[in-house]
XYZ file of C-alpha atoms in Angstrom:
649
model
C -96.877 -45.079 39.079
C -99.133 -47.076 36.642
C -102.465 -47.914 38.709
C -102.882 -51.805 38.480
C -107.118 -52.576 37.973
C -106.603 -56.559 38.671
C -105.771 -57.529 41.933
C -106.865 -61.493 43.926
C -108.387 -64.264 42.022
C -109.978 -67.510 43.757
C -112.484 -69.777 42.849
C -114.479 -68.251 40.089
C -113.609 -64.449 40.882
C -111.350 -61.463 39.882
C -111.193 -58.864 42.080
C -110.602 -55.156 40.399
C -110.224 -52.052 41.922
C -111.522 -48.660 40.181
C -110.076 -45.104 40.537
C -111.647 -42.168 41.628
C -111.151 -40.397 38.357
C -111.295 -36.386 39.203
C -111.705 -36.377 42.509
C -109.003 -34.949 43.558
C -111.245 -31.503 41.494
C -113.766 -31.513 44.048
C -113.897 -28.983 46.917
C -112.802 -30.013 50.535
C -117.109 -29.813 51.209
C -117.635 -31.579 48.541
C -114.715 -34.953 49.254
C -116.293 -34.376 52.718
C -119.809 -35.163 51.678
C -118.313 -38.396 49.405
C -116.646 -38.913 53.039
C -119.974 -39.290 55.404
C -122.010 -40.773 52.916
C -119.421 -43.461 52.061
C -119.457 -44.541 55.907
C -123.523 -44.329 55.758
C -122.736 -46.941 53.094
C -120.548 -48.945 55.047
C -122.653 -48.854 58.167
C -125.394 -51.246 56.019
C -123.214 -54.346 55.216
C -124.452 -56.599 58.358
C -127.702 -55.931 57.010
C -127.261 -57.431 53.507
C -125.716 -60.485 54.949
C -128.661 -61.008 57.296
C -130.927 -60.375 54.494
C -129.316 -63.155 52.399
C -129.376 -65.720 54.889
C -130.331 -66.116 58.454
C -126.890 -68.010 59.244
C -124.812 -65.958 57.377
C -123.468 -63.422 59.942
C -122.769 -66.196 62.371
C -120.802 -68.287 60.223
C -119.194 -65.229 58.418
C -117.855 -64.637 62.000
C -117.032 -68.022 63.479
C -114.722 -68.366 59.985
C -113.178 -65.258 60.609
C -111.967 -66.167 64.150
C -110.413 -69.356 62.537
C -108.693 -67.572 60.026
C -107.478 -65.064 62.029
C -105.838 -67.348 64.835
C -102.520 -67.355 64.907
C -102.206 -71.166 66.488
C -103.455 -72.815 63.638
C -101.266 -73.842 60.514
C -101.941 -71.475 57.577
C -100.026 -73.548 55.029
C -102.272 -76.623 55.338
C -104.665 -77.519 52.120
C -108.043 -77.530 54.774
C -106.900 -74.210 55.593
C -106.408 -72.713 52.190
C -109.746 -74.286 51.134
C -111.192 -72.743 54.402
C -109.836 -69.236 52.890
C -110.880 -69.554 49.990
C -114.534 -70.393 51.349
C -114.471 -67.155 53.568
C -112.877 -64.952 50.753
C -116.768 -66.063 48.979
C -119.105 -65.407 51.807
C -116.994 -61.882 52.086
C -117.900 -61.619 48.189
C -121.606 -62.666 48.000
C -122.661 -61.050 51.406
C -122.981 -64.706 52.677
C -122.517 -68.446 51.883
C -124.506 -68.567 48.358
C -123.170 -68.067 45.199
C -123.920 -64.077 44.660
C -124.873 -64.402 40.689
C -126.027 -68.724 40.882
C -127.536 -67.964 44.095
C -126.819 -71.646 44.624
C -125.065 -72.977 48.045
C -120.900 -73.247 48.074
C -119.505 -76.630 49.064
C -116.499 -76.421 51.761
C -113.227 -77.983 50.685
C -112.710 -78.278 54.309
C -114.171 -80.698 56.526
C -116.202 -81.047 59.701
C -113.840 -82.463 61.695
C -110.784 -79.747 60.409
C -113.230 -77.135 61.615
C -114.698 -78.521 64.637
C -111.255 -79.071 65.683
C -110.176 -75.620 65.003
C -113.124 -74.287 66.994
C -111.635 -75.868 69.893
C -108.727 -74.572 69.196
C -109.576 -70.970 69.085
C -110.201 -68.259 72.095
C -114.167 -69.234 72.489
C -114.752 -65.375 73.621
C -114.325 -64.468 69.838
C -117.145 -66.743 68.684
C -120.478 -65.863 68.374
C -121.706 -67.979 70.629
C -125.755 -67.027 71.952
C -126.165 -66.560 75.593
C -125.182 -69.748 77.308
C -124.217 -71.627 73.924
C -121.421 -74.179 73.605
C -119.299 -74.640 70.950
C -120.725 -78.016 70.784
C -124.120 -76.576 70.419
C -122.961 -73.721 67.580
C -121.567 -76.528 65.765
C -125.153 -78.704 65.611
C -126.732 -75.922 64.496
C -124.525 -74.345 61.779
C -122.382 -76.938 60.746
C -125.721 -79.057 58.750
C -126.009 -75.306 57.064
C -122.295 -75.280 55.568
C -121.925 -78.745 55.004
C -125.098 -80.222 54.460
C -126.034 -79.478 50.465
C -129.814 -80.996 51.052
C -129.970 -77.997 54.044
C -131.142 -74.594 52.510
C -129.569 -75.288 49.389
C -130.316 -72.191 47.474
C -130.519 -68.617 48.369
C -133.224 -67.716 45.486
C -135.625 -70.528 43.906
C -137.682 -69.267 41.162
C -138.700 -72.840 39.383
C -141.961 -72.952 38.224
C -144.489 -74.678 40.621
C -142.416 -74.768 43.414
C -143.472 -73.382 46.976
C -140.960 -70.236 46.471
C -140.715 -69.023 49.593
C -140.091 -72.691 51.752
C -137.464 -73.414 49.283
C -135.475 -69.985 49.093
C -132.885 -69.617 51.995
C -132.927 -65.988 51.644
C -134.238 -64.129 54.949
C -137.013 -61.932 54.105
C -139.782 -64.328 55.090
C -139.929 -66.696 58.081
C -142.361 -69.520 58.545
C -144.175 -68.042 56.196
C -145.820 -70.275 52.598
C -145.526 -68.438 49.396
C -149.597 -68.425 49.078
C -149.822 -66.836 52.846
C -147.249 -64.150 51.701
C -148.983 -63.245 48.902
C -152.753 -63.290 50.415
C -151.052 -60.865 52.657
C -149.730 -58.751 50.763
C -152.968 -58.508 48.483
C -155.332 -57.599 51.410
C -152.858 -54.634 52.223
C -153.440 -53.783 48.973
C -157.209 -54.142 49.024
C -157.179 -51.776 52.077
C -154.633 -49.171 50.793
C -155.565 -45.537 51.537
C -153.931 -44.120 48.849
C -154.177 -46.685 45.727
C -153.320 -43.426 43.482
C -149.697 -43.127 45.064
C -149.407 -46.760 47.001
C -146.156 -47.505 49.122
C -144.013 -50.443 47.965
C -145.845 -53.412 49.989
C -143.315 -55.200 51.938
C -140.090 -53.711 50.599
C -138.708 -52.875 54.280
C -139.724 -55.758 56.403
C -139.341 -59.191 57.253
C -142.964 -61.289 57.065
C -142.980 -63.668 59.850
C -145.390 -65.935 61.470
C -145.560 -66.149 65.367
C -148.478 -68.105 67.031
C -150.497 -68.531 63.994
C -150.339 -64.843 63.302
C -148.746 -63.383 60.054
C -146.792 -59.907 61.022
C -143.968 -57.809 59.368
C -141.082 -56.961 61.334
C -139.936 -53.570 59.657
C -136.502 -52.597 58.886
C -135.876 -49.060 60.941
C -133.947 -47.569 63.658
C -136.845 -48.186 65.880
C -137.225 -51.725 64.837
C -135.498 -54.870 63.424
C -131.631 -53.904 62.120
C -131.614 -51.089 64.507
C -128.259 -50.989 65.598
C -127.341 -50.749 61.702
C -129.395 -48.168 60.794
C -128.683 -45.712 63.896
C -125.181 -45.931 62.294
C -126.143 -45.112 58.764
C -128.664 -42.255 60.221
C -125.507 -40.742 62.319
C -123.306 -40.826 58.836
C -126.087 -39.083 57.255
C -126.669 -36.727 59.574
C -123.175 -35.599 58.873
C -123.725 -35.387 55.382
C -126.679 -33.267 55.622
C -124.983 -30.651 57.168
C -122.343 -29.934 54.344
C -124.710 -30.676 51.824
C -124.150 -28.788 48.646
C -127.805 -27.182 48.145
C -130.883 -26.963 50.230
C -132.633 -29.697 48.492
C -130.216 -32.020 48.605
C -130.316 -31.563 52.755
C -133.735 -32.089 51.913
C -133.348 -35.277 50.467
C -130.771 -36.496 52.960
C -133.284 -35.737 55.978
C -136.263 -37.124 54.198
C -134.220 -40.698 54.310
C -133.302 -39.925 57.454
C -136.960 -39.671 58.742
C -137.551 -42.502 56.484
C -134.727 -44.787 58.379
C -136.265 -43.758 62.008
C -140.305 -44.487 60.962
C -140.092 -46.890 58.698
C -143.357 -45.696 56.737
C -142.892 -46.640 53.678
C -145.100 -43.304 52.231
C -142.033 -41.566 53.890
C -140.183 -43.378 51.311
C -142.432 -42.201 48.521
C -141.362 -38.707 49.859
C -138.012 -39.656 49.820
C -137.510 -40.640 46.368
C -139.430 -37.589 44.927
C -137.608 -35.211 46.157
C -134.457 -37.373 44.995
C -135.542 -37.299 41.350
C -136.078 -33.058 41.506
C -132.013 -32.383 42.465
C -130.880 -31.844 39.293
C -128.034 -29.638 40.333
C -125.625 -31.469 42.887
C -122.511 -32.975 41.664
C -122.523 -35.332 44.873
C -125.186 -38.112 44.846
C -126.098 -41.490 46.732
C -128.008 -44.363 47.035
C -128.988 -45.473 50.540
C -131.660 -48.021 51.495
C -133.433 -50.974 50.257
C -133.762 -51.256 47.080
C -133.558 -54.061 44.454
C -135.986 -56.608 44.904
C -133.912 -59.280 43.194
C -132.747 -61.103 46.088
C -136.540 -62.051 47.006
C -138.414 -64.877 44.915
C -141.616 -63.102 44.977
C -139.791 -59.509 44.287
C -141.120 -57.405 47.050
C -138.216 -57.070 49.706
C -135.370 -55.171 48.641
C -131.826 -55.710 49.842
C -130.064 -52.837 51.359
C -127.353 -51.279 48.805
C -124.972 -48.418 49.017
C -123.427 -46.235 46.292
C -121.578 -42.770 46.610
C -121.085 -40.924 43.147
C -120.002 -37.785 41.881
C -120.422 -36.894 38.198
C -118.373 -37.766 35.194
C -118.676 -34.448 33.719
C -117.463 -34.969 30.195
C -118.992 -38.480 29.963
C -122.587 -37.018 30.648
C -123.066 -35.521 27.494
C -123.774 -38.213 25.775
C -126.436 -39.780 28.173
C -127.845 -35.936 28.323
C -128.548 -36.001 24.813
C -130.182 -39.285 24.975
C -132.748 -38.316 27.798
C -133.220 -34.426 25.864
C -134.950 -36.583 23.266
C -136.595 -39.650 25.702
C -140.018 -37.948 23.934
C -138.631 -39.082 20.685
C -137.918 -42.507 21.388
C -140.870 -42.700 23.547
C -143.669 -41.811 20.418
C -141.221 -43.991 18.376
C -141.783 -47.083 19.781
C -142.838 -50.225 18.073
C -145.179 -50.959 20.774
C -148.774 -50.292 20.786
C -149.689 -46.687 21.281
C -151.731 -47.726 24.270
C -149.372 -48.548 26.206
C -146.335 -45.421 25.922
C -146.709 -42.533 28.030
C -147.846 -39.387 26.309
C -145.828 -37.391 28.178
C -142.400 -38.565 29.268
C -141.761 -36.834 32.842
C -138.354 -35.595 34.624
C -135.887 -38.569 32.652
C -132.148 -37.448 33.786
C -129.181 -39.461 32.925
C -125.653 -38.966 34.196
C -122.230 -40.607 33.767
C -120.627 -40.802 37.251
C -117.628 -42.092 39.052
C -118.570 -44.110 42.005
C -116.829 -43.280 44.979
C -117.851 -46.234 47.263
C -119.933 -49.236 46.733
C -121.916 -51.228 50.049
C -124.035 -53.464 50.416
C -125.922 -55.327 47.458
C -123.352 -53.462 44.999
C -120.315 -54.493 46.598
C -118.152 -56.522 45.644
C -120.056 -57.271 42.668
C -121.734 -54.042 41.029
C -124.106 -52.876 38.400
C -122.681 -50.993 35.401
C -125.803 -48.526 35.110
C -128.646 -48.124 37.628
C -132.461 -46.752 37.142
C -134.555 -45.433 39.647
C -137.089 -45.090 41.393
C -138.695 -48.212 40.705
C -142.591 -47.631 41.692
C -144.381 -47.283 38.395
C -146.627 -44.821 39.931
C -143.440 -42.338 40.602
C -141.588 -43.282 37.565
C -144.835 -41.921 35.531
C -145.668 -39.308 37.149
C -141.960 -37.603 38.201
C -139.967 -39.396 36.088
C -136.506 -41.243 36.815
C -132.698 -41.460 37.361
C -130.433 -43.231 35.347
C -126.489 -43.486 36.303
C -123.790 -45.250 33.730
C -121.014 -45.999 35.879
C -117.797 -44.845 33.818
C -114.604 -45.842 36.057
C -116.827 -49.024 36.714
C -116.869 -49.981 33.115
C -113.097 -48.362 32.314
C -111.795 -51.464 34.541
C -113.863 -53.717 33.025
C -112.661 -52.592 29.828
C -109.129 -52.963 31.027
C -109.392 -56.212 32.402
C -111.014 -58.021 29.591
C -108.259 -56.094 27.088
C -106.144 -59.137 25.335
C -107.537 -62.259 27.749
C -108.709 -64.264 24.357
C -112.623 -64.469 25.044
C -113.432 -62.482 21.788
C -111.578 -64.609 19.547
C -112.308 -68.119 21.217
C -115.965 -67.697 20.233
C -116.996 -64.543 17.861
C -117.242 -66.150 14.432
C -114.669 -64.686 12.276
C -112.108 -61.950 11.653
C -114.735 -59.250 10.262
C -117.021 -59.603 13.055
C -114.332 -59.265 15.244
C -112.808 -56.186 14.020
C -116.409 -54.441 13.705
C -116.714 -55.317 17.732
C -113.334 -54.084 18.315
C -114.373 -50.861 16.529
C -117.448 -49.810 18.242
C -117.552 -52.717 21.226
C -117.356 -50.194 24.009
C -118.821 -47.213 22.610
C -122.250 -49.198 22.205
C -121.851 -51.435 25.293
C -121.901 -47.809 27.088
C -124.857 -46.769 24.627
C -126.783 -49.853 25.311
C -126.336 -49.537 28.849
C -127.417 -46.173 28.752
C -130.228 -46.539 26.466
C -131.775 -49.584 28.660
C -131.592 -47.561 32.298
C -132.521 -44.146 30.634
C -135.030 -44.796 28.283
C -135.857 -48.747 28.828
C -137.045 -48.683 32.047
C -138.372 -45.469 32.025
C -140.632 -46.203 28.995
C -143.995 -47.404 28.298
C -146.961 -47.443 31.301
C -149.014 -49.649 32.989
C -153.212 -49.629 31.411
C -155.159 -48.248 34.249
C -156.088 -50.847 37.541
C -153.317 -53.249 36.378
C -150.939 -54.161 39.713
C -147.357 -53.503 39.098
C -146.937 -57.052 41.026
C -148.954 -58.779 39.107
C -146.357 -60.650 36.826
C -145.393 -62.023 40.706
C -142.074 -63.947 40.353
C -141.740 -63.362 36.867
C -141.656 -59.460 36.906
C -138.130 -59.058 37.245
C -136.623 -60.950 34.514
C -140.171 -59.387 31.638
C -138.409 -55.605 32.982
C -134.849 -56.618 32.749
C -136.184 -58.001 29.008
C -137.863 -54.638 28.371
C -135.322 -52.132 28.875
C -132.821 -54.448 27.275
C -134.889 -55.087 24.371
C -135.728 -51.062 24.273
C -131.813 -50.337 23.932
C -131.497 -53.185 21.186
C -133.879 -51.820 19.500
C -132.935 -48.276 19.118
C -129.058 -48.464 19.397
C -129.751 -49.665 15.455
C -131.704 -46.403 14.302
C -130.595 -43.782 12.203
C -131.636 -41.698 15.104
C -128.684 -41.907 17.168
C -125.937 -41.321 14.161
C -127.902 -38.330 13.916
C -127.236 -37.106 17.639
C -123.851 -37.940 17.018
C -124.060 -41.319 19.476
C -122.351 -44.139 17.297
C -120.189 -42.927 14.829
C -122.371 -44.657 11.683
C -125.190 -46.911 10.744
C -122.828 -50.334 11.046
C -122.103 -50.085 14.846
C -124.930 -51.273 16.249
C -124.062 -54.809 14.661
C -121.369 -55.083 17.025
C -123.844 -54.939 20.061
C -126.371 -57.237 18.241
C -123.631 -59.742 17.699
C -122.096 -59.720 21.589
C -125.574 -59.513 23.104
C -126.758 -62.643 21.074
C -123.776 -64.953 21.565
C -123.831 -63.889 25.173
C -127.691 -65.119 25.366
C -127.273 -68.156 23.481
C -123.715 -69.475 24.301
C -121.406 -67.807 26.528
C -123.259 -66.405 29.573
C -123.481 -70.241 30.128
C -120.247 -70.138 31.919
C -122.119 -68.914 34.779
C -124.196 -71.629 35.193
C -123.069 -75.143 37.399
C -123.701 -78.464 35.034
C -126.994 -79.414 35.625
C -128.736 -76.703 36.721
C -131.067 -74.213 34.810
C -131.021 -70.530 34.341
C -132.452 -68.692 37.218
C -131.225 -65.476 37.823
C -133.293 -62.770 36.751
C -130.679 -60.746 34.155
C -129.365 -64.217 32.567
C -133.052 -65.293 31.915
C -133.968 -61.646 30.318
C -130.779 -62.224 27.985
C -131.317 -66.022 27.296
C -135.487 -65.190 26.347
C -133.823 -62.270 23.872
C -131.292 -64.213 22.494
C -133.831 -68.111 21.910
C -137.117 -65.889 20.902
C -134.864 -64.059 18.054
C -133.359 -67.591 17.186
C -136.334 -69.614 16.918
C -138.750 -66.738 15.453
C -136.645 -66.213 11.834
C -133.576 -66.995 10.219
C -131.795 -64.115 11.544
C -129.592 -66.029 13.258
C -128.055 -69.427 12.900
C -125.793 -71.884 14.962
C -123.506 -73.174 12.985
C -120.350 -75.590 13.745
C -116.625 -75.429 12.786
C -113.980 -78.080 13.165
C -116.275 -78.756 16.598
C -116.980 -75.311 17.686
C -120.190 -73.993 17.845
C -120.176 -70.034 16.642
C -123.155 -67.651 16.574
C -123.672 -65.919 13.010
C -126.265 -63.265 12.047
C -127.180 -63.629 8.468
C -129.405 -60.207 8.225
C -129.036 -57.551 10.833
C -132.257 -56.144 9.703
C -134.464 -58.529 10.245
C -133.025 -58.978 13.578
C -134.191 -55.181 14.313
C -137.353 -56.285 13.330
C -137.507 -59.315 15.114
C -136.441 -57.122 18.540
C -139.383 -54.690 17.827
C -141.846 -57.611 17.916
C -140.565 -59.174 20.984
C -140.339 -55.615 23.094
C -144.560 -54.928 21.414
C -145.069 -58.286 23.135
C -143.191 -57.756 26.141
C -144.815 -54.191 26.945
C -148.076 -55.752 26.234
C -147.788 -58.079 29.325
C -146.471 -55.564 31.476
C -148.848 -52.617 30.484
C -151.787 -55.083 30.646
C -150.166 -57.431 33.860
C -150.640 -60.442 31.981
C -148.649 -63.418 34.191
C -149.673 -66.854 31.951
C -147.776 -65.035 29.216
C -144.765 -63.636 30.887
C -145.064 -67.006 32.387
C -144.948 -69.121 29.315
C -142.737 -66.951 27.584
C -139.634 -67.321 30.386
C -140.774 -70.687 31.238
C -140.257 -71.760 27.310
C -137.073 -69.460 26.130
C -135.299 -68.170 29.658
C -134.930 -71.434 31.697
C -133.498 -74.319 29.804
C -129.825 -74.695 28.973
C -128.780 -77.164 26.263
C -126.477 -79.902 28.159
C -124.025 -80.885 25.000
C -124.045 -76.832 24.467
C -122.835 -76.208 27.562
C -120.326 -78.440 28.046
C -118.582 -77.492 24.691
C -118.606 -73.617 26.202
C -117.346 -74.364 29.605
C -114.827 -76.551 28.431
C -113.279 -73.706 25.609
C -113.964 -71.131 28.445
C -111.781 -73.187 31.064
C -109.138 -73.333 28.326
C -108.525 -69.472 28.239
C -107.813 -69.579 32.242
C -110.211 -66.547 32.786
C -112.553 -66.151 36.115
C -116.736 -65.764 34.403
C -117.260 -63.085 37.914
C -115.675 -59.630 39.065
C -115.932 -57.445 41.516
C -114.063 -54.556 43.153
C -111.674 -53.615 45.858
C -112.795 -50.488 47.654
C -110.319 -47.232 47.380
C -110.064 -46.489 51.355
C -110.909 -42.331 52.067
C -108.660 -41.100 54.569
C -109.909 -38.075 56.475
C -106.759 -35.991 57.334
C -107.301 -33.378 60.422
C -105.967 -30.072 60.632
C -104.544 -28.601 64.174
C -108.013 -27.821 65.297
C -109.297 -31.357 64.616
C -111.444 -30.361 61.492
C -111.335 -32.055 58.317
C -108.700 -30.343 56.009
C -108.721 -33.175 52.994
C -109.936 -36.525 51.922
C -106.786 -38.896 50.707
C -107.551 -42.356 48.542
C -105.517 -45.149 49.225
C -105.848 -47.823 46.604
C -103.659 -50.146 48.470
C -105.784 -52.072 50.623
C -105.870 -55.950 49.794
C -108.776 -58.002 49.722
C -108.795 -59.924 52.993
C -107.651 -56.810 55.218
C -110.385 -54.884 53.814
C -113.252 -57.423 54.188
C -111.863 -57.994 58.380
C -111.105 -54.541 58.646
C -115.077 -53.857 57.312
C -115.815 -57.033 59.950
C -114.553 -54.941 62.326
C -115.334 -51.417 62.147
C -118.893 -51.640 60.573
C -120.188 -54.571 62.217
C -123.295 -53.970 63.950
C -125.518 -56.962 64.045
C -123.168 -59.696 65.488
């Protein structure tokens, strides 16, 4: 039976599912490990929701109760708009967009679900301690419906109080300038400003009586009841881990998870960048700093992955020569590391996805991301191959190529060598990108503040541009010949300038930190040389490159630039420089692109179905095998997650 990668669609979504390529290879210990560690990474989703909104578990729940209830009429259009609303929340990890970070707007009304509250068995709802329904609905029912009541989930405009205007729940009652006065005099009194912890990453800053305090994240603290879970799952992993160090590494987390000390952490993710041996690996905590404004707090993600064995030759070439591309580099000598430390790459399969990376996932992931670690023990980089195979097979034959790439010869060279150097420039920017270059000495790795995600996003991107067009890489045998690269230089600049616009809502700017790093790219290289153009045809806009070339050398000035304000932690430039090419969209632009994108009847955002792992038991109640069921739909896995791995409501 052919395995089907598209599944639901709804609002602006596709789900896909992804197969566990190979797994079936793997030793019983080994499917047993993916086992524990895939419910560790289901035991974190209650956090994630919290962390993205402080209503969001609430009214996650009070929707599911509705939907659920038998008494109420399913074939109404409040209640299919009232599905379609829970089926996002279950996608974004709460009710803002997950990619636009802006609020949704119900297609139901108060009234339809104030009556259907009162409908309902009130012992399901999550009504507080002597709450009425009455009283649930004042307070959550402004948040759903109100679009003037914490509107977006992440606000990153310029000159803005960031932290009073982001709904997001890693600060409370707390000013931006407090925040970061805080944050600084921890610094100031740091013990150990050689190897500092990652101020603030596992806590939420809150103000009570006057008084500025973190609450941190831990089995002994705030999302307790969450974490004992993920520690238990753990705990079982550790014991059939596959080598001693990679027990190591699972009780180092584990320690990590009951102290909260964020040194512990340190620990933690060095001895995670020395297994170089296991097959089986995870990531488990919180992370990615994305989801605050002021990039500090990270989310908590999951992801169980075993190794693509074949695939992982090409990304082990690339980090066998990082030294190369490090000395290489058209950025000032100052500012590349002499010595590149302990870069590993792997192609894996992932197994399960949690938390920040599910529904919606990354392609390719780099860590650790302190500076201080990353120079002195190197990093991790993962492409994720059965990931990017359903990509690849969803996107097969929908039109979007030939609605806006220019003309037949462009076209074939991107069906040539499309996803070969989409995987290379993947693997290029977490390998290499965001492993390169270092900070000068004394500079703060915070001190590009709000803007630091989208100048790193630009760097590593802007790193793999740069070198998936050198000679260097036909010579290791990673494109086929000296013309591929034009195929990623052509996608990656029509994306930044035209069609990654189909993401944004009319009216708004560009905010999120991956679309900004794209958009600079993509505006510096067009208004800096005649590289590219904009041209129109019978009222199209296309993108053409006139001289590949000069494009290269375009990208190498922009990346000297970029590393420059990094290394040296200059903010007025990274600020001008997003502020002036990242933010703005073009209004007449962008309704020409969403109106030939709504044409081709395709959804701009996917995500993924979870394979369930089904422990089977032998006679003696061990574990004999691990089956995958791909059958699971959409809605019974997001109740059935609701249900078994909710901890926090």
């Amino acid at each position: 039976m052919e395995f089907i990668y598209q599944d639901e669609r709804f609002a602006d979504l596709q789900l896909l599912r992804y197969r566990l390529n190979g797994f079936e290879k793997l030793s019983l210990k080994q499917k047993t490990l993916v086992y524990y560690l895939s419910q560790a990474t289901l035991f974190g989703r209650d956090i994630t929701f919290d962390q993205f909104g402080k209503y969001n578990l609430r009214i996650r729940k009070m929707l599911e109760v509705v939907y659920t209830d038998m008494t109420i009429a399913h074939d109404t259009d409040e209640f299919k708009a009232l599905e379609t609303y829970l089926k996002r929340i279950w996608f974004s990890s709460g009710i803002y967009h997950h990619y636009g970070c802006e609020k949704f707007q119900p297609g139901f009304s108060p009234a339809y679900l104030e009556k259907a509250l009162r409908t309902v068995d009130a012992r399901k709802l999550p009504l507080n301690e002597g709450e009425t329904i009455q009283q649930m609905c004042d307070e959550l029912f402004p948040v759903i419906f109100d679009e003037n009541v914490l509107p977006k989930r992440v606000n990153k405009a310029d000159g803005e109080d960031l932290l009073l205007t982001s709904a997001c729940h890693f600060y409370d009652g707390v000013t931006q300038a407090e925040a970061e006065a805080f944050y600084e005099q921890q610094k100031q009194h740091d013990e150990h400003p050689d190897t500092p912890p990652s101020f603030g990453l596992n806590s939420t800053l809150v103000k009570e009586d006057g008084q500025i305090k973190e609450e941190v994240w831990s089995a002994n603290g705030k999302y307790a009841p969450a974490i004992s879970h993920i520690i238990y799952w753990l705990g079982k992993a550790a014991e059939v881990a596959e080598n001693d160090q990679q027990e190591k590494i699972i009780r180092t987390l584990i320690s990590y998870y009951q102290s909260g000390d964020l040194q512990t952490f340190n620990e933690y993710c060095i001895e995670w960048l020395k297994d170089h041996d296991s097959s089986i690996d995870f990531i488990n905590g919180f992370i990615e700093v994305y989801g605050d404004p002021l990039g500090l707090k990270g989310s908590w993600e999951g992801l169980v992955e075993y190794i693509d064995e074949e695939a992982t030759h090409r990304t082990q070439t690339i980090s066998r020569n990082a030294q190369w591309f490090e000395d290489h580099s058209p950025v000032d000598p100052r500012f590349r590391k002499p010595v590149v430390k302990g870069v590993s790459a792997n192609v894996i399969c992932a197994a399960m996805l949690g938390g920040d990376e599910y529904p919606s996932t990354a392609i390719g992931i780099n860590l650790p991301n302190a500076d201080w670690i990353r120079a002195q023990y190197g990093s991790k980089s993962i492409t994720i191959s059965n990931i990017t195979d359903a990509y690849n097979k969803a996107a097969h034959g929908n039109g979007f190529k030939e609605e806006f790439v220019i003309d037949q010869k462009t076209l074939e060279i991107i069906d040539r060598y499309g996803d070969i150097c989409d995987d290379l420039h993947t693997d290029l920017h977490e390998c290499l990108g965001h492993g390169s270059g270092q900070l000068l000495p004394g500079v703060d790795p915070d001190a590009l503040k709000a803007y630091g995600n989208t100048i790193e996003e630009a760097r590593a991107d802007l790193f793999g541009l740069y070198y998936i067009a050198d000679k260097k890489l036909v010579e290791l045998g990673l494109t086929p010949d000296e013309e591929a690269y034009q195929s990623q230089y052509y996608t990656y600049m029509m994306n930044g300038l035209m069609t990654q616009l189909i993401r944004i809502t009319p009216g708004r700017q560009i905010e999120e930190a991956h679309m900004r790093n794209r958009a600079l790219i993509a505006h510096w290289c067009y208004e800096m040389g005649n590289a590219i153009k904009m041209i129109e045809r019978e009222g199209k806009t296309y993108v053409e490159i006139t001289d590949y070339k000069e494009l290269r050398r375009l990208i190498a000035t922009l990346l000297a630039e970029v590393q420059r304000i990094k290394s040296e932690g200059d903010f007025e430039a990274a600020r001008q420089l997003v502020e002036q090419y990242a933010v703005k969209v073009d209004p007449q632009l962008h309704q020409e692109v969403l109106e030939r994108y709504q044409r081709l009847n395709l959804a701009p955002y996917k995500g993924f179905i979870n394979p369930q792992l089904l422990p089977v038991f032998d006679a003696n109640g061990e574990i004999c095998d691990i089956q995958v069921n791909y059958s699971e739909g959409y809605a019974h896995q997001m109740l059935r997650y609701s249900s078994e791995y909710a901890t926090l409501i």
